[in-house]
């Protein structure tokens, strides 16, 4: 009964490149009078020195705080007056942006995107305001059991690797960054080479491209540096534990896991299906069943796999009363052991395969769902037909491949175990 | 807004259907008119706990089968308990929706409430509460709610008091379920890729034979007017001070609700009205951002209320700038609120609030789950017209209306001012 094919593919994704290096992906959706704009570019925290960690993130956060043609207030007047939004942030490998507007305002949204990317002036007073906000954010982070467990977990599993560092830095590194550091970072790192822009919504491909060309087509930066490639990471030698003391927090966050496959690893899909059985499917998979349903220890207990172009991470997390951390740890370790030694049953695999295939229409119904899909296609080189061939790829995974993925990454004697709370 | 169908079965069950054929999906919601608002002292949190038990199975759909069946089909499902209502939803590929229809009809009256499952869920919910207690803003919000309502049950958090979570029994929960989970106290709302005639026939098959159920008891404890400002302070770990200022506000069906939404939009930025998707609009040109954040009295600002059946609260949450005291920030907030009480706002500010709301609704319409949510939620508040006419009613708001609601509701005497103070710091 529905009127359009649901899965994006070469038949309705338009991918093109501007002469200056910007890649544009587009897919039309005329069901709602809105449009979404997302993308990324090579200005991540991988370029930050240890002393000024957080520079890339600070720079991204200041792009809209004053430009050659707009004050902070004027820029946001333009944006908010039309009910549009736009924001920037930085990760390790890239910085990214996300915006949306009613389709009648796409041109203005792209104009503001280009202005923020190309002509930020980093006004000293606005930089200081932003600094105070970032420092407050870090003070709040230091009280957040989940964030603090996560920081320690990354420090342990990604030791000696760029991923061990938090993109948002530390209070002392944010304090060390000057206004000139921000301007210098912008002039070296910001440019069209490697930039990807995705537009999804009630606009035709040709019109979307015209808008992008108009505002970003003549952008060049001969000084722009390429993002270095990432080294691999070895698993830990042995179980490594860390306890973070945060007074006054009755609930502890517990993280147990290791490095995982990259998004381009041949084992990625098998690991992803295995992860579903371990801690996602139904009510948080086997982990949810043991920790929440059978033992009543936690409101949330699940596993997750995060994978990018570099090494990924594969972790089980749970929020438990500080008195129950040991018990929950034992239960989770037992499940990881069972998973790593026995893998999954054919029925369990089938369930998760059905889930992966069945949930596609739901994950791709909105403009933002499609935009994320297009970003993944480009970022990980998945191919425009990725979603059309997805079912075959998912269904071809065997229980042996899941077991191999589990044994490769979740080795019970090489895990990081981190807890944070009033411990 | 596109057309929809409304019907009431003989047993009182309200059904709302809206065909949307943009994706092969259907979102199905069942709403019950029961939330923390009708919970007596000693039983606080019971509606939320019952919601948890509704995932523990019936003879036909045992717990272990239930979530697997939905997940296998690629569906998404969840439930929410609020002050006034409890709701359950499934969004499924259209061809698989019958599973959700059967499941909800079944658990309207066949849930088991197995005593062992009740006990295991007790500690899960206490863990859920402890997770919230880690958060300064939960601790502050709870203290403010309790101070603002001395009589009305809105004084309790939806999750309930720990004492009650420790003492309630399986029979209490089952009794609550049997009392409030009836066709005459429920709404079924569906949006998505179906044929209305066929869907209605299927719903009749599932629900027609169910008895309506007796009208359930309600707590009728209106809050008397508050005639003097209340100030409170909560101490806890951390370095960051928060300030919350909460005013008694009108119910969703009150004529002042819409002008207050406009006032909120221009003071603190537009609230995102969508439960799913949509994304928010920043508030950097709102009056309070300019007065408090741009002038470095605060580093974070949000405003907003809730669409509720009885009068609840409207207010602001401010993260205080590390170099400021909460009192300084409050003084400037008060200057701005005095200004909006004394001077009419401009037509342009109102026009802007309307455009923002129009954009937010457009973003939310991309999402079938969100569309079905609106269908049921607005029915809870008195009818789909509440949603359908929202933008029209917004467009009729005048500067005088905005000034009047500012004068009526933003009165120091009817507010609670609360601060979260890091332990050991000077107040």
Short mmCIF file of C-alpha atoms in Angstrom, two decimals, chain A residues 1-4 6 29 31-35 65 72-73 76-77 79-85 100-102 104-105 125 128-129 132-133 136 139-140 142-145 247-253 280-283 292-299 319-321 350-351 354-355 358-359 361-362 365-368, chain B residues 19 21-25 52 55-56 67-68 71-76 91 93 117 120-121 123-124 127-128 130-131 133-136 193-195 237-240 242 277-286 289-290 293-296 298-299 319-322 352 355-356 358-359 362-363 365-369:
data_model
loop_
_atom_site.label_atom_id
_atom_site.label_comp_id
_atom_site.label_asym_id
_atom_site.label_seq_id
_atom_site.Cartn_x
_atom_site.Cartn_y
_atom_site.Cartn_z
CA UNK A 1 0.00 0.00 0.00
CA UNK A 2 2.83 2.41 0.65
CA UNK A 3 3.76 4.47 -2.33
CA UNK A 4 7.52 4.62 -2.40
CA UNK A 6 11.53 2.07 1.32
CA UNK A 29 11.46 12.72 0.31
CA UNK A 31 6.25 13.41 2.39
CA UNK A 32 7.09 16.24 4.73
CA UNK A 33 7.93 19.87 3.83
CA UNK A 34 11.28 19.68 5.60
CA UNK A 35 14.88 18.95 4.82
CA UNK A 65 29.80 32.55 17.64
CA UNK A 72 26.60 35.44 17.05
CA UNK A 73 23.23 37.00 17.64
CA UNK A 76 21.07 32.73 15.37
CA UNK A 77 18.33 35.30 14.64
CA UNK A 79 18.29 30.49 12.07
CA UNK A 80 15.79 30.54 14.90
CA UNK A 81 13.41 32.98 13.18
CA UNK A 82 12.65 30.29 10.61
CA UNK A 83 12.50 27.36 13.04
CA UNK A 84 15.72 25.90 11.66
CA UNK A 85 18.62 24.40 13.57
CA UNK A 100 17.31 21.00 9.54
CA UNK A 101 14.83 23.47 8.16
CA UNK A 102 11.55 23.78 6.34
CA UNK A 104 11.66 26.75 1.74
CA UNK A 105 14.62 27.74 3.91
CA UNK A 125 34.60 37.60 24.33
CA UNK A 128 35.55 33.13 26.77
CA UNK A 129 31.79 32.60 27.15
CA UNK A 132 33.02 28.78 30.68
CA UNK A 133 30.28 26.60 29.21
CA UNK A 136 30.94 23.59 33.31
CA UNK A 139 32.58 19.64 35.79
CA UNK A 140 29.24 17.93 35.19
CA UNK A 142 33.23 14.50 36.38
CA UNK A 143 30.07 13.74 38.39
CA UNK A 144 28.48 11.49 35.80
CA UNK A 145 29.07 7.82 36.61
CA UNK A 247 30.86 10.33 46.24
CA UNK A 248 27.11 10.66 46.62
CA UNK A 249 26.13 8.41 43.71
CA UNK A 250 24.03 5.47 44.93
CA UNK A 251 24.07 3.86 41.53
CA UNK A 252 27.30 2.71 39.93
CA UNK A 253 27.88 2.37 36.23
CA UNK A 280 20.31 -6.31 22.52
CA UNK A 281 17.68 -8.65 21.14
CA UNK A 282 14.28 -8.62 22.88
CA UNK A 283 14.77 -7.15 26.36
CA UNK A 292 17.63 -7.55 34.89
CA UNK A 293 14.96 -10.19 34.34
CA UNK A 294 16.35 -13.02 36.48
CA UNK A 295 18.27 -11.10 39.13
CA UNK A 296 16.48 -7.74 39.29
CA UNK A 297 19.84 -6.01 39.67
CA UNK A 298 19.56 -3.25 37.11
CA UNK A 299 17.15 -1.08 35.18
CA UNK A 319 23.65 0.60 36.12
CA UNK A 320 23.56 -1.17 39.49
CA UNK A 321 23.43 -0.30 43.17
CA UNK A 350 17.97 -16.47 13.13
CA UNK A 351 16.07 -14.23 15.56
CA UNK A 354 15.13 -11.39 11.34
CA UNK A 355 15.38 -8.35 13.59
CA UNK A 358 12.79 -6.37 9.76
CA UNK A 359 13.81 -3.12 11.43
CA UNK A 361 11.98 0.26 7.22
CA UNK A 362 11.63 1.73 10.70
CA UNK A 365 11.42 6.17 7.73
CA UNK A 366 12.52 9.68 8.69
CA UNK A 367 14.83 12.09 6.91
CA UNK A 368 17.33 11.84 9.74
CA UNK B 19 -4.06 6.30 7.41
CA UNK B 21 0.92 5.60 3.36
CA UNK B 22 4.40 7.05 3.24
CA UNK B 23 6.19 3.94 4.54
CA UNK B 24 5.13 0.30 5.08
CA UNK B 25 4.82 0.86 8.82
CA UNK B 52 6.59 -2.75 34.07
CA UNK B 55 5.85 -6.79 30.02
CA UNK B 56 5.90 -9.92 32.19
CA UNK B 67 9.74 -9.27 23.35
CA UNK B 68 11.31 -11.84 21.09
CA UNK B 71 12.02 -7.95 17.96
CA UNK B 72 11.97 -10.75 15.41
CA UNK B 73 9.63 -8.76 13.22
CA UNK B 74 11.84 -5.70 13.46
CA UNK B 75 9.37 -3.82 15.61
CA UNK B 76 9.99 -1.22 18.25
CA UNK B 91 5.65 0.33 15.68
CA UNK B 93 6.23 -3.37 9.59
CA UNK B 117 8.30 -11.47 38.80
CA UNK B 120 12.37 -9.14 40.82
CA UNK B 121 10.79 -6.03 39.31
CA UNK B 123 14.54 -4.11 42.74
CA UNK B 124 14.66 -3.16 39.05
CA UNK B 127 17.52 0.66 40.63
CA UNK B 128 15.72 2.90 38.13
CA UNK B 130 18.60 5.22 42.19
CA UNK B 131 19.82 6.00 38.70
CA UNK B 133 18.96 10.00 42.28
CA UNK B 134 22.46 10.20 40.81
CA UNK B 135 21.25 13.30 38.94
CA UNK B 136 21.21 16.70 40.70
CA UNK B 193 -0.12 1.99 6.28
CA UNK B 194 -3.52 0.30 6.76
CA UNK B 195 -7.06 0.38 5.43
CA UNK B 237 27.94 16.41 45.35
CA UNK B 238 29.52 18.26 42.43
CA UNK B 239 30.77 21.72 41.53
CA UNK B 240 27.78 23.03 39.62
CA UNK B 242 21.45 24.81 39.43
CA UNK B 277 12.15 12.63 16.33
CA UNK B 278 11.82 16.16 15.22
CA UNK B 279 14.80 17.58 17.03
CA UNK B 280 14.77 20.83 18.87
CA UNK B 281 15.38 24.40 17.86
CA UNK B 282 18.06 26.26 19.78
CA UNK B 283 17.07 29.12 22.08
CA UNK B 284 19.99 31.52 21.64
CA UNK B 285 17.85 34.48 20.64
CA UNK B 286 15.24 33.97 23.34
CA UNK B 289 19.28 33.52 26.78
CA UNK B 290 20.17 37.10 25.95
CA UNK B 293 23.62 33.39 29.16
CA UNK B 294 24.92 36.11 26.87
CA UNK B 295 25.54 38.19 30.01
CA UNK B 296 27.28 35.27 31.73
CA UNK B 298 24.18 31.21 33.54
CA UNK B 299 25.66 28.66 31.14
CA UNK B 319 22.82 26.08 35.16
CA UNK B 320 24.57 28.86 37.06
CA UNK B 321 27.78 30.34 35.65
CA UNK B 322 30.76 29.11 37.73
CA UNK B 352 8.19 33.85 15.03
CA UNK B 355 6.74 29.67 12.45
CA UNK B 356 8.87 27.72 14.92
CA UNK B 358 5.02 24.96 12.35
CA UNK B 359 8.57 23.75 11.67
CA UNK B 362 6.69 19.37 10.12
CA UNK B 363 9.81 17.66 11.50
CA UNK B 365 5.40 14.43 10.84
CA UNK B 366 8.28 12.48 9.23
CA UNK B 367 7.78 9.84 11.83
CA UNK B 368 4.79 7.46 11.93
CA UNK B 369 5.35 6.68 15.61
#
